Coordinates of C-alpha atoms in Angstrom, one line a residue:
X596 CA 166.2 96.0 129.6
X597 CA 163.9 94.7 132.3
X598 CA 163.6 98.7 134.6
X599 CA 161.9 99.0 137.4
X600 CA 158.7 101.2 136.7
X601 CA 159.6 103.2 140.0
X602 CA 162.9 103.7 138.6
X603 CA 163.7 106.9 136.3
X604 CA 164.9 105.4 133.0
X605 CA 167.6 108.6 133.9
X606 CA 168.5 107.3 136.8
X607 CA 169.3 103.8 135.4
X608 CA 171.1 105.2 132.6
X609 CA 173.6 107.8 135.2
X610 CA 174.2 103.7 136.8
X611 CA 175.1 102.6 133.9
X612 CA 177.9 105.4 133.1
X613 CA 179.0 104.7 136.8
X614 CA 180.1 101.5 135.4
X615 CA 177.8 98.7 136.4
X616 CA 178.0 97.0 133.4
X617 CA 180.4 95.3 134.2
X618 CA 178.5 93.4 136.8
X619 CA 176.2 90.1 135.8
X620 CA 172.7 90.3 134.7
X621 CA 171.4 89.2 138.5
X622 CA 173.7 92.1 140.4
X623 CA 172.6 94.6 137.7
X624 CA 169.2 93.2 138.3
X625 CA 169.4 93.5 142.1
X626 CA 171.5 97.4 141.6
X627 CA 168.4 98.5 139.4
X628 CA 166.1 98.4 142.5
X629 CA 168.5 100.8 144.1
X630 CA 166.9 102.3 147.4
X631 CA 164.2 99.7 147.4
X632 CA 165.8 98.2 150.6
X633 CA 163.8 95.7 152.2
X634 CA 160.6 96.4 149.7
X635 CA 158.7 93.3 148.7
X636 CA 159.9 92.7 144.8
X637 CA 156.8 92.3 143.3
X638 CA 156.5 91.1 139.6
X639 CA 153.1 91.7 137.3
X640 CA 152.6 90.3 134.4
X641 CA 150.7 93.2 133.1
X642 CA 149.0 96.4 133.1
X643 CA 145.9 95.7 135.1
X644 CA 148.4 93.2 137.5
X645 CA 150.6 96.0 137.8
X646 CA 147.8 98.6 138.9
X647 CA 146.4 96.2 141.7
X648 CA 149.9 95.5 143.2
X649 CA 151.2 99.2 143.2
X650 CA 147.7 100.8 144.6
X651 CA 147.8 98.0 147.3
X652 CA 151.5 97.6 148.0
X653 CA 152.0 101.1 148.2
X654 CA 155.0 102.1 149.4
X655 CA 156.1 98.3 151.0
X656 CA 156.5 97.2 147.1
X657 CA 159.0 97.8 144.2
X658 CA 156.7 96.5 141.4
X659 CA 158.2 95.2 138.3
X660 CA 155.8 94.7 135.0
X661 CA 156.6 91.9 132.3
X662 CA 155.3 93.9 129.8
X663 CA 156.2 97.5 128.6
X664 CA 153.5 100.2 127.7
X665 CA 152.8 100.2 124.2
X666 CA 153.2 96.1 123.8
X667 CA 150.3 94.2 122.9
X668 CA 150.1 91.4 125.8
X669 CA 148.8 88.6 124.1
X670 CA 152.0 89.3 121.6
X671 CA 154.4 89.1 124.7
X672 CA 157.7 87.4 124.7
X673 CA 160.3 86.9 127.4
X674 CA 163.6 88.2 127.3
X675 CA 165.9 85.5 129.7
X676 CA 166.5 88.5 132.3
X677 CA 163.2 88.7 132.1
X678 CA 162.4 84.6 132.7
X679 CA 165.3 85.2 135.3
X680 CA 163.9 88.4 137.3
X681 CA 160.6 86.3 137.7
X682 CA 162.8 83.7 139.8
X683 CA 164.1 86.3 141.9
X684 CA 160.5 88.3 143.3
X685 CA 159.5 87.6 146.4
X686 CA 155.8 88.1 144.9
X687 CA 154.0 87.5 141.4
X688 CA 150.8 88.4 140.4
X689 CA 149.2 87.1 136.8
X690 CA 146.1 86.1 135.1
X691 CA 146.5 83.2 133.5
X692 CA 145.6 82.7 130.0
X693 CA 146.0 86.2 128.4
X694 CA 149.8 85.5 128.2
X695 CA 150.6 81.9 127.9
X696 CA 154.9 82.7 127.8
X697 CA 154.2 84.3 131.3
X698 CA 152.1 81.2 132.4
X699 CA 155.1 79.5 131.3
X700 CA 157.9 81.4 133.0
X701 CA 155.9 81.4 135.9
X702 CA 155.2 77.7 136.2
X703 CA 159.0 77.3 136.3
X704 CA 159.9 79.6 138.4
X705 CA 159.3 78.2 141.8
X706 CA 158.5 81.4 143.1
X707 CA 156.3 80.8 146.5
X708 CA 154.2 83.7 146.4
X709 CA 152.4 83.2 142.6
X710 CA 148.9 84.4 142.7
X711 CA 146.6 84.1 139.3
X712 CA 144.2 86.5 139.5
X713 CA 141.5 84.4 137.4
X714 CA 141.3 82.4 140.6
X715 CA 139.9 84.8 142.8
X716 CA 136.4 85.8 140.8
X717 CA 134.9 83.4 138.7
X718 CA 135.4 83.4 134.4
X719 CA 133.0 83.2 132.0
X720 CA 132.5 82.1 128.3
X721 CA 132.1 84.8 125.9
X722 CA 132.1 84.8 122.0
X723 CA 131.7 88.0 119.8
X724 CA 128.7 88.6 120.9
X725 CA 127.6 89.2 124.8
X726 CA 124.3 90.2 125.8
X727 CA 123.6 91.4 129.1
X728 CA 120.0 91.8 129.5
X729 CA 119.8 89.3 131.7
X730 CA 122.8 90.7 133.8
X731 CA 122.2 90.0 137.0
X732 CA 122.0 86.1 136.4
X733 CA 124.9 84.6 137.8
X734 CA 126.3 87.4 140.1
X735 CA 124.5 85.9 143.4
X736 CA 126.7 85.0 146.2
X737 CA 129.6 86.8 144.6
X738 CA 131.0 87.3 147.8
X739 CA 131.9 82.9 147.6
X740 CA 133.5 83.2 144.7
X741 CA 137.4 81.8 145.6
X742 CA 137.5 78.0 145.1
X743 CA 134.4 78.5 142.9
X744 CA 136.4 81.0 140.2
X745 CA 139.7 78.4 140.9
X746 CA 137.5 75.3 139.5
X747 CA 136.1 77.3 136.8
X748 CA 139.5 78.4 136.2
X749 CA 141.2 74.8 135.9
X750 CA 138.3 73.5 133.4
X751 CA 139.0 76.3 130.8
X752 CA 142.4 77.2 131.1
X753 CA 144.1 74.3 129.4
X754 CA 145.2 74.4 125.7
X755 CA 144.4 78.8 126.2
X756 CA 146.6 80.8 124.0
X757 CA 145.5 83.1 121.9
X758 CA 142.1 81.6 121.1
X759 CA 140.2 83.2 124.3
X760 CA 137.2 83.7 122.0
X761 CA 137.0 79.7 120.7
X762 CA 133.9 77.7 122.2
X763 CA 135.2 76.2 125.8
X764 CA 137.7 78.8 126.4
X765 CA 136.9 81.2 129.3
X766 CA 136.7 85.1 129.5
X767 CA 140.3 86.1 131.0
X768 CA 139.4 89.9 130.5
X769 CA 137.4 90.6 134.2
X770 CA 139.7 93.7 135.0
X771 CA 136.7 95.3 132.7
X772 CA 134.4 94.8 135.3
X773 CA 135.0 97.0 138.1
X774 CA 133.0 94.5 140.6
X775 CA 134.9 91.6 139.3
X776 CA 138.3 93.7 139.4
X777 CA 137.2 94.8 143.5
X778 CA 136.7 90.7 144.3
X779 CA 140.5 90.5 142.6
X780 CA 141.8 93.2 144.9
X781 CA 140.5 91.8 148.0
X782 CA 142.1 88.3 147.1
X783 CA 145.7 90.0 146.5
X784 CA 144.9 92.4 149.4
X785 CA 144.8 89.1 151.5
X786 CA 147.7 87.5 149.4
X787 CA 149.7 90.4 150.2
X788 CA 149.0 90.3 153.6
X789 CA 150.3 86.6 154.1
X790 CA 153.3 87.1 151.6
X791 CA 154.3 90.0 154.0
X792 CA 152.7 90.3 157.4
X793 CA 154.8 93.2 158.6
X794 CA 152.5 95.8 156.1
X795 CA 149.8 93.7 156.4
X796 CA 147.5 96.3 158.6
X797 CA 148.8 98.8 155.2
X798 CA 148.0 96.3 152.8
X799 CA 144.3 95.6 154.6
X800 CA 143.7 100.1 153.9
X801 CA 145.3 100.1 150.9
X802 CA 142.5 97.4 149.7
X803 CA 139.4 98.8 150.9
X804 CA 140.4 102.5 149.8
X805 CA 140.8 101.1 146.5
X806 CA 137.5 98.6 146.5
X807 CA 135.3 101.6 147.4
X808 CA 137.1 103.4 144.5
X809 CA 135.9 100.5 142.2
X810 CA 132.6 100.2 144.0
X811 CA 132.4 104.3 143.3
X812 CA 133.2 103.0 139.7
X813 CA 130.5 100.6 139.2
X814 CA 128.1 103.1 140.6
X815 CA 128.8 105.7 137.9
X816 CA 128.4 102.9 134.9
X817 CA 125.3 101.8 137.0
X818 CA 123.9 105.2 136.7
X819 CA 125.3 106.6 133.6
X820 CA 124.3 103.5 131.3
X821 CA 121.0 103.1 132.6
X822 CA 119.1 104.6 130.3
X823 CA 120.5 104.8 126.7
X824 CA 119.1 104.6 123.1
X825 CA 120.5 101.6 122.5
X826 CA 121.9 99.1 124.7
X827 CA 124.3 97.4 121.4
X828 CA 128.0 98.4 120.9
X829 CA 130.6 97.0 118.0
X830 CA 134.3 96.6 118.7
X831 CA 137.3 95.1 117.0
X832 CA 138.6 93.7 120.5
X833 CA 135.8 91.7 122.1
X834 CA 137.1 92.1 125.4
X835 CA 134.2 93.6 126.2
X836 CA 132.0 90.5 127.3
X837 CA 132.5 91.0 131.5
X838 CA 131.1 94.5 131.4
X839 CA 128.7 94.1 128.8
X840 CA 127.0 91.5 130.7
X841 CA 127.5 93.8 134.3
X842 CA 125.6 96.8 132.7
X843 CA 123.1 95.0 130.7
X844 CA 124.6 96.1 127.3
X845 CA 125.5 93.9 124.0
X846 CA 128.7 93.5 122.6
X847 CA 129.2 92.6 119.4
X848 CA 132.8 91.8 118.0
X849 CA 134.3 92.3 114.8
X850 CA 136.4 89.5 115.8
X851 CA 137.3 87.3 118.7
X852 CA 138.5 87.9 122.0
X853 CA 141.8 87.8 120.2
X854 CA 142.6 91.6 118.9
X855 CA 144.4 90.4 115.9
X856 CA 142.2 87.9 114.4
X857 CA 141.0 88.6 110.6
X858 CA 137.1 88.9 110.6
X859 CA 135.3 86.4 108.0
X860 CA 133.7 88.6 105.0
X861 CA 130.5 86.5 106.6
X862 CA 131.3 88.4 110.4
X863 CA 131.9 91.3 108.7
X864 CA 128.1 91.1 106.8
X865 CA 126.1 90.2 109.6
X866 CA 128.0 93.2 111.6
X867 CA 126.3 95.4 108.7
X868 CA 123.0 93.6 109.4
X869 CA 123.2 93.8 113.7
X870 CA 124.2 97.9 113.6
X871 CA 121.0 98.4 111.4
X872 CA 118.5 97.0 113.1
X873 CA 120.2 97.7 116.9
X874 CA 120.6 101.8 115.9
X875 CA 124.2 101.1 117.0
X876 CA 126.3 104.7 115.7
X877 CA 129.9 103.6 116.8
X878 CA 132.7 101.1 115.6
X879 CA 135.1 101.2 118.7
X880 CA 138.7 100.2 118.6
X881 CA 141.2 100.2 121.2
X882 CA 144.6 102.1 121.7
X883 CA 147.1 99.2 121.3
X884 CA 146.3 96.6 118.1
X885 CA 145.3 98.6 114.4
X886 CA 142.1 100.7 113.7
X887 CA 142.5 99.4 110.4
X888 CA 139.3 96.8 110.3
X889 CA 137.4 99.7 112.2
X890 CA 137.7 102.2 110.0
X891 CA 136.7 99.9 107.0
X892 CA 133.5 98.8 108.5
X893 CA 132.7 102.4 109.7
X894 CA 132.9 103.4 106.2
X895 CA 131.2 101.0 104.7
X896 CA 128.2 101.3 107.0
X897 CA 128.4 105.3 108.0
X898 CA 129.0 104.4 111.0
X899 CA 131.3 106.6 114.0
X900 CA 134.5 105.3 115.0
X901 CA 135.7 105.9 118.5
X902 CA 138.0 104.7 121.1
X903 CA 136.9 101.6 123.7
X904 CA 140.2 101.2 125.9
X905 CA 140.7 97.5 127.1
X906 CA 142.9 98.9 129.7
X907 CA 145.8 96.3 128.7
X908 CA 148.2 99.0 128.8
X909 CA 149.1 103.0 129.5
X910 CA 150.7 104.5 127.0
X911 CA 150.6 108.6 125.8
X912 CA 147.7 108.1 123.5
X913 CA 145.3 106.2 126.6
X914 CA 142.7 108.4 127.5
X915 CA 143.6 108.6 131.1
X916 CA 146.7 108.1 133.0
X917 CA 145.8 105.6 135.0
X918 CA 143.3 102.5 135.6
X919 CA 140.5 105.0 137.0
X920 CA 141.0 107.6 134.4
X921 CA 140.7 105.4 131.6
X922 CA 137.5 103.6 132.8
X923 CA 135.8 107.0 133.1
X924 CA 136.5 107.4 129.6
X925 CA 135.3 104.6 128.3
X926 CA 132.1 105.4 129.9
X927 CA 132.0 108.7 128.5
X928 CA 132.4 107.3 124.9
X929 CA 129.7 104.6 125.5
X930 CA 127.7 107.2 126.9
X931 CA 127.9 109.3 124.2
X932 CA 127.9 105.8 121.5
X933 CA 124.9 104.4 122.5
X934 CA 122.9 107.9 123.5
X935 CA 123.0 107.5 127.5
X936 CA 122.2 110.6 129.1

């Protein structure tokens, strides 16, 4: 059942009793915003889509997400209230190619308001491994980024399912870099303000309160990775690349961008070889996909295991409970990974 995250699964369940299941999917759809009123029905596609539309939105949105805390969001499948409650928002906000049932819905839809997110920064190529000690190539003129990130965005984003990682397929994961998530919120800040002009002057402070929260963000990872031991991290999820390459830090993945791609036996050697002679001490894995491969590898090369957080979804077990939180977390543990003082 597609709830409302502003809606008390309690609260849903007492409407139920009261008998309205007798009504059709749209009505129950439309009785399951409740006192939303004249709110702007916003749909996300996921996690970090939901974060940006409730922290900007405020209280002018009723913000539905596509996918449920706990579900993987590459593995996500529509449910047809689901395809249908896309239809009916007055707003959506998704990044294409993590989710390519959600591009699809969403293409179909004929909603007016459909922003992608991936077209207001630019993407980026990354494989398994991402260096980033030559960071700050590429990040001039940020500021220009709009139709720029929209073309880089078109030439990459066909034929992108699952196989982020392959050669030619572009980055989707920029929510991981908190100056590439702040050029986001200013572009649905703006979205926002067009889609609904009566908040708009709410909209405009809701964005810049939450960009100098991200800009407060950046500044800690600027500061609190500047100098460590090592500047080499492994992961099973190599959705790492944007903020590897932002703090001048090397990622090197188990697998692909893909969190549940097998590892070759070849991958899985040369890991062994990289964590020698980079010092690296920790195999990270994330909250959602299986620490299985992690704990392998960590055994067989005495390494640490620890928790990266992609920040896909919240669930109990995140380390945080909410965007912010779980960032600050994920510094700690590199911190504390790669010997950062």
């Amino acid at each position: 059942m597609n709830v409302r995250r502003l809606i008390p699964t309690t609260a849903v369940a007492g409407a139920v009793v009261l008998g309205l299941t007798a009504l059709s999917a749209c009505s129950t759809s439309d009785a399951a915003d409740g006192g939303n009123g004249d709110k702007l029905k916003v749909t996300a596609s996921f996690y970090p889509m939901q974060f940006l539309a409730e922290k900007i939105g405020g209280e002018h949105v009723a913000v539905t997400s596509l996918t449920k805390p706990g579900v993987e969001p590459h593995d996500l499948e529509l449910t047809p209230r689901q395809i249908g409650s896309i239809s009916e928002s007055d707003y959506v906000l998704y990044l294409k190619g993590i989710q390519p049932a959600v591009d699809d819905a969403i293409l179909q839809s004929g909603v007016k308001n459909t922003v992608d997110a991936a077209t207001l920064t630019t993407l980026e190529n990354h494989g398994s491994e991402v260096s980033g000690h030559d960071h700050d190539h590429g990040h001039e003129g940020e500021e220009e980024h709009g139709h720029e990130g929209e073309e880089a965005h078109e030439e990459h984003s066909e034929g992108d399912g699952h196989n982020h990682g392959e050669e030619g397929g572009a980055d989707p994961h920029i929510w991981l870099d908190p100056v590439k998530y702040a050029e986001v919120a200013k572009g649905v800040g703006k979205s926002l303000e067009k889609a609904d002009p009566d908040h708009a002057a709410d909209y405009k402070k809701n964005t810049d309160a939450l960009v100098a929260e991200l800009g407060e963000l950046n500044t800690a990872y600027e500061t609190g990775l500047k100098t460590p031991s090592t500047r080499t991290f492994i992961t099973t999820h190599s959705a790492f690349g944007y903020l590897a390459e932002r703090y001048g830090l090397t990622q090197q993945g188990i697998a692909g961008i893909d969190p549940e791609a097998e590892p070759s036996p070849a991958r899985i050697q040369e890991i062994h070889t990289i964590a020698e002679k980079e010092k690296a001490t920790t195999v990270f894995f994330e909250t959602l996909a299986s620490d299985k491969t992690a704990k392998t590898l960590a055994k067989d090369t005495g390494l640490k295991t620890g928790v990266l957080d992609p920040l896909e979804g919240i669930t109990e077990k995140s380390q945080g409970a909410d965007y912010i939180e779980v960032m600050e977390s994920n510094l700690a543990a590199l911190q504390k990974a790669l010997g950062a003082k």
